[in-house]
Short mmCIF file of C-alpha atoms in Angstrom, two decimals:
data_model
loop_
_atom_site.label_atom_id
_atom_site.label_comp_id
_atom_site.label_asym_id
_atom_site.label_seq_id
_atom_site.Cartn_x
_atom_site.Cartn_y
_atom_site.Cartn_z
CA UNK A 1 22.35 -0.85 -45.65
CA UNK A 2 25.32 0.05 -43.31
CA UNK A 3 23.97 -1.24 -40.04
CA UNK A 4 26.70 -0.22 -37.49
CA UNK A 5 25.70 3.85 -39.11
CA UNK A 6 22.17 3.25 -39.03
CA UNK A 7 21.71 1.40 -35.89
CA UNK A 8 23.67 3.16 -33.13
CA UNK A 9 23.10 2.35 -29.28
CA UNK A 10 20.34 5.50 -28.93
CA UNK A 11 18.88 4.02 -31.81
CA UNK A 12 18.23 0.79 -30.22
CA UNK A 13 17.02 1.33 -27.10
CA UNK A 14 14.58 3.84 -28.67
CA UNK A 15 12.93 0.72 -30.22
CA UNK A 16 13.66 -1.76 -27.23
CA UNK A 17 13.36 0.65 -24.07
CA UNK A 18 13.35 -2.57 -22.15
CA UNK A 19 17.00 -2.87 -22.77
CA UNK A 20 18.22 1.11 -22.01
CA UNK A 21 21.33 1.68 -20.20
CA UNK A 22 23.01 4.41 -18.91
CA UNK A 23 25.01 6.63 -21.87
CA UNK A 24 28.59 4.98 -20.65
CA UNK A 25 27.13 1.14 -19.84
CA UNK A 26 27.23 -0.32 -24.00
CA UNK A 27 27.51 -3.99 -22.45
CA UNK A 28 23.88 -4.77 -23.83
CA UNK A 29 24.66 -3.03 -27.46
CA UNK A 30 27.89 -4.38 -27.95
CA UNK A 31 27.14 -7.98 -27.34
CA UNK A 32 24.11 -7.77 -29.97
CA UNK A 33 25.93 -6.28 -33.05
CA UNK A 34 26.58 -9.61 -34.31
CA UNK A 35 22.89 -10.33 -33.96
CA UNK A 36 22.06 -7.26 -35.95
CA UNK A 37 24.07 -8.50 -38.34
CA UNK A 38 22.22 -11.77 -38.34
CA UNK A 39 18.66 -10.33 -38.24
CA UNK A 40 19.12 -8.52 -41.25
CA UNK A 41 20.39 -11.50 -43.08
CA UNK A 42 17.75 -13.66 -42.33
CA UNK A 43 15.09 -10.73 -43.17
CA UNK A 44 16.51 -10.69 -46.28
CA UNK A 45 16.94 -13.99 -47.14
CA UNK A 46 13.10 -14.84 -45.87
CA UNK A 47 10.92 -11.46 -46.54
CA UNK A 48 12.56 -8.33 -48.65
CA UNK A 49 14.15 -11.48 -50.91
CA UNK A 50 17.84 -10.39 -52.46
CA UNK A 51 16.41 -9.10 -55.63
CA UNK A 52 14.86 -6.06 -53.45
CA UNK A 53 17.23 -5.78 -51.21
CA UNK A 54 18.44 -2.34 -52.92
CA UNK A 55 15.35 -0.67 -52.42
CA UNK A 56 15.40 -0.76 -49.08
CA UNK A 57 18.15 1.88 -49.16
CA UNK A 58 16.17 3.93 -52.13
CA UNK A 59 12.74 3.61 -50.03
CA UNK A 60 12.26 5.44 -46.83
CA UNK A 61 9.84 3.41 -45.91
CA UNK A 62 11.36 0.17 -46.29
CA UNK A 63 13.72 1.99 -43.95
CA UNK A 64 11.78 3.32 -41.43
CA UNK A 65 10.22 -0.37 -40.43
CA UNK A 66 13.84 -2.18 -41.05
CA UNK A 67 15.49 -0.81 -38.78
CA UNK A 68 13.91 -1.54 -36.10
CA UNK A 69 12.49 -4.87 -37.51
CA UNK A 70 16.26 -5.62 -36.63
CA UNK A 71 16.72 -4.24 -33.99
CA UNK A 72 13.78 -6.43 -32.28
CA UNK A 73 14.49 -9.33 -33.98
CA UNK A 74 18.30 -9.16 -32.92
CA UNK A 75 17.46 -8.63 -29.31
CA UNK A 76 14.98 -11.44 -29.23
CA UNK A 77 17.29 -14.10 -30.87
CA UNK A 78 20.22 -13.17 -28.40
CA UNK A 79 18.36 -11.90 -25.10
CA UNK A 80 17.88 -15.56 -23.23
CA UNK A 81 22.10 -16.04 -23.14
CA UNK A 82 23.25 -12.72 -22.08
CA UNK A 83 21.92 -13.18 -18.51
CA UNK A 84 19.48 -10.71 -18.41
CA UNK A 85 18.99 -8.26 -15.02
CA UNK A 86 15.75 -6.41 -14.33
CA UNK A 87 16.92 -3.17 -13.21
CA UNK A 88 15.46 0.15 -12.28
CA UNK A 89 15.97 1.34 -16.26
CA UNK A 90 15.36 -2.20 -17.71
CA UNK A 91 16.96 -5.37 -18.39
CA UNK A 92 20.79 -5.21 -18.16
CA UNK A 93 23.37 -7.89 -18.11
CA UNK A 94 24.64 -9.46 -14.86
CA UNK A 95 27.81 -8.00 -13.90
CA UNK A 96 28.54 -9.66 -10.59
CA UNK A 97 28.04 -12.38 -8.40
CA UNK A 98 25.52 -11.34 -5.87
CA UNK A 99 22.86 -10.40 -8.74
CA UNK A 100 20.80 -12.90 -10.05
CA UNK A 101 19.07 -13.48 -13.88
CA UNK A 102 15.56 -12.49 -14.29
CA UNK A 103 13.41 -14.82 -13.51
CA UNK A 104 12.37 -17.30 -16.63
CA UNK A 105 8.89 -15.89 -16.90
CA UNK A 106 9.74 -11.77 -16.69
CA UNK A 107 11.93 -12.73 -19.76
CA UNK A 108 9.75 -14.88 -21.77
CA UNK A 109 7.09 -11.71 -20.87
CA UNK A 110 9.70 -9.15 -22.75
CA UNK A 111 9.94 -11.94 -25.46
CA UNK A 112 6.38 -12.16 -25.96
CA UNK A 113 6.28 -8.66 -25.95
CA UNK A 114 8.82 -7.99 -28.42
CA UNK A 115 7.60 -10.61 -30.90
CA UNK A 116 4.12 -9.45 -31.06
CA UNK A 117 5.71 -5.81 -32.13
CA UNK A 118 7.89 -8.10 -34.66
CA UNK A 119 4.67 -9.34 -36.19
CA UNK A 120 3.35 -6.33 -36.58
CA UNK A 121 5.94 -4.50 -38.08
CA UNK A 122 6.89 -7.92 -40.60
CA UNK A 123 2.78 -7.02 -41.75
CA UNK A 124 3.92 -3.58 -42.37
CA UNK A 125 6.80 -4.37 -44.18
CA UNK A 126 4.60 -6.89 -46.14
CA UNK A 127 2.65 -3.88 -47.20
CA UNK A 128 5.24 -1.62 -48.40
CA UNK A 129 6.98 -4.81 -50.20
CA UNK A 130 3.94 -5.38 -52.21
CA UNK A 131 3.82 -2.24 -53.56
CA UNK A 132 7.74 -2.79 -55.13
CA UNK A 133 7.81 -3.83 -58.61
CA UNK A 134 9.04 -7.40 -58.60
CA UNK A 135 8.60 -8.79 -55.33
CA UNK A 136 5.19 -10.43 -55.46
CA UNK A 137 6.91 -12.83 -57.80
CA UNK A 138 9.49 -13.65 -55.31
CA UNK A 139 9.53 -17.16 -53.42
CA UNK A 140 9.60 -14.78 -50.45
CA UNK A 141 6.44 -13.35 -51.13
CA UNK A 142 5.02 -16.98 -51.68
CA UNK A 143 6.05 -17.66 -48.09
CA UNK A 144 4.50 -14.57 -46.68
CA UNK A 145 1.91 -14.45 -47.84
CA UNK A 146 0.60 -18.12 -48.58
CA UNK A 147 -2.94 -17.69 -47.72
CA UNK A 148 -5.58 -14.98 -47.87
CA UNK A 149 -5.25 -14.82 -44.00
CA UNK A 150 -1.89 -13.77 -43.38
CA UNK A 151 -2.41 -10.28 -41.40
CA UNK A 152 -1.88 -10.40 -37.84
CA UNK A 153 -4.87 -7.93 -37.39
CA UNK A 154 -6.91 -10.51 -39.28
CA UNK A 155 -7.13 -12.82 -36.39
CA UNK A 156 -8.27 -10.06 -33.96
CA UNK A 157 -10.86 -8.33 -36.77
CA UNK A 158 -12.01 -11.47 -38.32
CA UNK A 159 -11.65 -14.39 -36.10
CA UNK A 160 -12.01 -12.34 -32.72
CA UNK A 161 -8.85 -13.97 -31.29
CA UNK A 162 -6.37 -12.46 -29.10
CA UNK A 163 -3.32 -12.42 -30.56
CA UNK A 164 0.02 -14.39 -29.02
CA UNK A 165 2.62 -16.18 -30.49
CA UNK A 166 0.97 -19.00 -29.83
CA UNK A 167 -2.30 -18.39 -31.34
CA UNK A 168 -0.93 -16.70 -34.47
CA UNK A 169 1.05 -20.55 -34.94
CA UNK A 170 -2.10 -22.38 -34.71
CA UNK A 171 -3.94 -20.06 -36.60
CA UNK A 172 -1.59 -19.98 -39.61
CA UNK A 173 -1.79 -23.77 -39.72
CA UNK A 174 -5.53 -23.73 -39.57
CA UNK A 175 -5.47 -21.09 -42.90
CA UNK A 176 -3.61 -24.03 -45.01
CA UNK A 177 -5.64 -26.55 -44.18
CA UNK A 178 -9.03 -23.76 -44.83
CA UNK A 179 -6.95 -22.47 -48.18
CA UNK A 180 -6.74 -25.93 -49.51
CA UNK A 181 -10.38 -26.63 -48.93
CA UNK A 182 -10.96 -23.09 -51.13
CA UNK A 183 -9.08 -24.20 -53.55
CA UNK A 184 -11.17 -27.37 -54.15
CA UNK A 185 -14.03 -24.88 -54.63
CA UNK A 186 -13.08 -22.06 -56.52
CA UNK A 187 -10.36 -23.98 -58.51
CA UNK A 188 -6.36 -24.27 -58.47
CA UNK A 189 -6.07 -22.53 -60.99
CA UNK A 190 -8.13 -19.37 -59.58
CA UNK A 191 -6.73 -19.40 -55.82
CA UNK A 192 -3.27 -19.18 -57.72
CA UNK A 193 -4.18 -16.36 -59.44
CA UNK A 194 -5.61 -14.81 -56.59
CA UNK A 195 -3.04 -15.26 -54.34
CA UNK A 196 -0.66 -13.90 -56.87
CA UNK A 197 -2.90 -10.75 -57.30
CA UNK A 198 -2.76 -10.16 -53.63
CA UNK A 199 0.94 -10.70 -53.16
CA UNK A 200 1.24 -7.74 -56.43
CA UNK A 201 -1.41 -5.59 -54.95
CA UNK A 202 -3.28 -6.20 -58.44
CA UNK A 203 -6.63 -7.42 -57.58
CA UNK A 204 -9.76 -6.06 -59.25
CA UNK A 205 -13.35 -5.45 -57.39
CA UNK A 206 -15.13 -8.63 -58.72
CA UNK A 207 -11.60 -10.54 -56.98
CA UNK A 208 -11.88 -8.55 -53.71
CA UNK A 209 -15.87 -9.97 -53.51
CA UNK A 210 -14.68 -13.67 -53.26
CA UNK A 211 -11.23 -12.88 -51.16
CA UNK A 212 -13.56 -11.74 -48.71
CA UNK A 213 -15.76 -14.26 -48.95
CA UNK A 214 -13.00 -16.90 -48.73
CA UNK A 215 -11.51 -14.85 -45.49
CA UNK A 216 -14.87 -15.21 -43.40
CA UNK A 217 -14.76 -18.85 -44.33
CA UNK A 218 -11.33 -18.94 -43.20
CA UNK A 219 -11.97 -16.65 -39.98
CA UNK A 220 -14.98 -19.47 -39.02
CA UNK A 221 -12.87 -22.49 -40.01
CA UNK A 222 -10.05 -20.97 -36.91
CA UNK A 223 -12.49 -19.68 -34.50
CA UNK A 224 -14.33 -23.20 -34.41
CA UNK A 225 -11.95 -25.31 -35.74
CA UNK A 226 -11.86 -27.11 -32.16
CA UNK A 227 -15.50 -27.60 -31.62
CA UNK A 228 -16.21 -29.26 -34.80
CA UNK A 229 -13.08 -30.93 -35.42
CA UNK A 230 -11.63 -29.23 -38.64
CA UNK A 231 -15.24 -29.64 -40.52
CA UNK A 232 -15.79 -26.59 -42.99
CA UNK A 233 -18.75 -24.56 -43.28
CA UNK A 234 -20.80 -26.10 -46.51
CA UNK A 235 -22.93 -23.02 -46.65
CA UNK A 236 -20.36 -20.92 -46.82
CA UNK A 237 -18.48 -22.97 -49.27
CA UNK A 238 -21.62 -22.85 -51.21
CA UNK A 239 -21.95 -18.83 -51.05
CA UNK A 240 -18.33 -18.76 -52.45
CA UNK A 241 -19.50 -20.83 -54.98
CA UNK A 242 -22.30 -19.26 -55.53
CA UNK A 243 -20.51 -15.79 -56.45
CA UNK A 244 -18.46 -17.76 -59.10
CA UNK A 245 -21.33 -19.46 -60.78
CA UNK A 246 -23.39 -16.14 -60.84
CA UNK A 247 -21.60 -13.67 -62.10
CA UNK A 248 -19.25 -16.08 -64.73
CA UNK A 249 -17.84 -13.45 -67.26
CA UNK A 250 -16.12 -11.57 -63.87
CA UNK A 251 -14.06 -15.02 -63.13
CA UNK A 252 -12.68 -16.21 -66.46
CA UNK A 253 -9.89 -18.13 -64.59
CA UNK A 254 -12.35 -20.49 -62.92
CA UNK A 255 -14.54 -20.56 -65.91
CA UNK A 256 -11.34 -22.21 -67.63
CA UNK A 257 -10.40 -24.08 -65.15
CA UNK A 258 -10.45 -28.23 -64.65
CA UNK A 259 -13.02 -27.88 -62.08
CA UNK A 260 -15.55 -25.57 -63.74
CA UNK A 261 -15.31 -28.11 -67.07
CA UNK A 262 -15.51 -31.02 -64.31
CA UNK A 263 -19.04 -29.22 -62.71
CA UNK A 264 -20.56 -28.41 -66.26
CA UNK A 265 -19.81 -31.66 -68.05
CA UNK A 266 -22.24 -33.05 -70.03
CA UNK A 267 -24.11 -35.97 -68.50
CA UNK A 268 -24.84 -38.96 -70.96
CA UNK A 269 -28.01 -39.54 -72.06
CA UNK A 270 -29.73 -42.45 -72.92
CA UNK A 271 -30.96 -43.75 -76.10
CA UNK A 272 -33.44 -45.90 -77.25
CA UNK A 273 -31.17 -48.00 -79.33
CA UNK A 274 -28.60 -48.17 -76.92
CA UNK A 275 -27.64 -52.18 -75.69
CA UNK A 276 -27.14 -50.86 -72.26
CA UNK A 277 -28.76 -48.12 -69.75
CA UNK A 278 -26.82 -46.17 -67.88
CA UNK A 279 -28.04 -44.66 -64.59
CA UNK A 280 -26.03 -41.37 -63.12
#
């Protein structure tokens, strides 16, 4: 994608109005075009992966939430060193002597701001990406979507959070600690293929029951992971179970797995003849 034709100064400050300037005053645009530049690198290199890259020209709406994925995303990385001015249009660069920065906290405000829009828009993109041939397979896709709960919306639907920066952080580290207490459940070898479903948009009804299943256990493990110290819900746990054990022929990945042959093992039984009793 040619950035400097598809990201032009109107452009920009349509999807960062905090940083509008008059038509003739560029000094905000020009100094971010390397960061544009940078931005769409690094959304590359850790989201669309280089083997889709292409289709983000082909797809309009790869397009249409690029552009100003970048545009955010290049503001935020640059905005805290190019002395930023609140003015009567929005923040502008200091020009002379006798204005001062904006203070520390208006900026880390537009910051916040900004990054919560970034989130939502990287969720969106996550969406359309799925639905591209090849990219659920991607080590990009592995990284964006590690866990069932990886939706920014999740945290406000499910877990009844408000969403920040900083929530979203400890939330997402909460969901790998929660995931690999799933997996000890419904098996490795199922949460793999779940999570590979998910990132290829291929899941099937009877996989949708226990995602959601595994999602409120993930939602309860976050919203009360501080008043009971990290401890999981058994009965939930259980439930999940449960829906494995009950309707076998739906989950033939668990069936197969280590832990299903592990939970249905035979137990030894005694005989008469035998030396030595064994007591299980």
């Amino acid at each position: 994608m040619d950035l400097k034709t598809e990201i032009t100064k109107t452009v920009f400050e349509t999807y960062v109005p905090a940083a509008k300037m008059p038509d003739r005053n560029t000094s905000v645009f020009d100094r971010l075009e390397a960061s544009f530049q940078t931005a769409y690198f690094m959304m590359v290199r850790t989201i669309v992966s280089p083997e889709c890259e292409a289709a983000i020209d082909s797809n309009a709406n790869l397009k249409r939430l690029v552009i100003p994925l970048v545009c955010i995303d290049g503001f935020i990385r640059t905005c805290r060193t190019l002395d930023l001015v609140l003015t009567a249009t929005g923040f502008g660069i200091v020009s002379t002597e006798s204005t001062a920065p904006a203070s520390k906290s208006r900026v880390d405000a537009l910051i916040e701001e900004l990054s919560l829009q970034e989130l939502d828009l990287i969720d969106e993109l996550i969406q359309e990406l799925i639905k591209i041939d090849g990219w659920g397979l991607t080590d990009q896709a592995k990284g964006r979507v590690p866990t069932f709960l990886y939706r920014p919306q999740q945290l406000k639907s499910l877990c009844g959070i408000v969403l920040t920066t900083q929530t979203w952080q400890f939330a997402m580290g909460c969901a790998v600690t929660a995931s690999a207490l799933l997996s000890n459940e419904i098996s490795e070898e199922y949460m793999d293929e779940l999570l590979e479903k998910l990132r290829t948009g291929g899941t099937n009804n009877a996989d949708n029951i226990v995602i959601d299943k595994c999602l409120r256990f993930m939602a309860d493990f976050i919203s009360n992971y501080e008043q009971t110290k990290g401890c999981p819900n058994e009965v939930m746990l259980r439930q999940i179970v449960h829906q494995l054990e009950s309707y076998r022929d739906s989950y033939p990945t668990y069936c197969n797995s280590r832990l299903y042959a592990k939970r249905h093992a035979e137990r030894y039984q005694n005989k008469k003849e035998d030396p030595t009793f064994f007591f299980m």
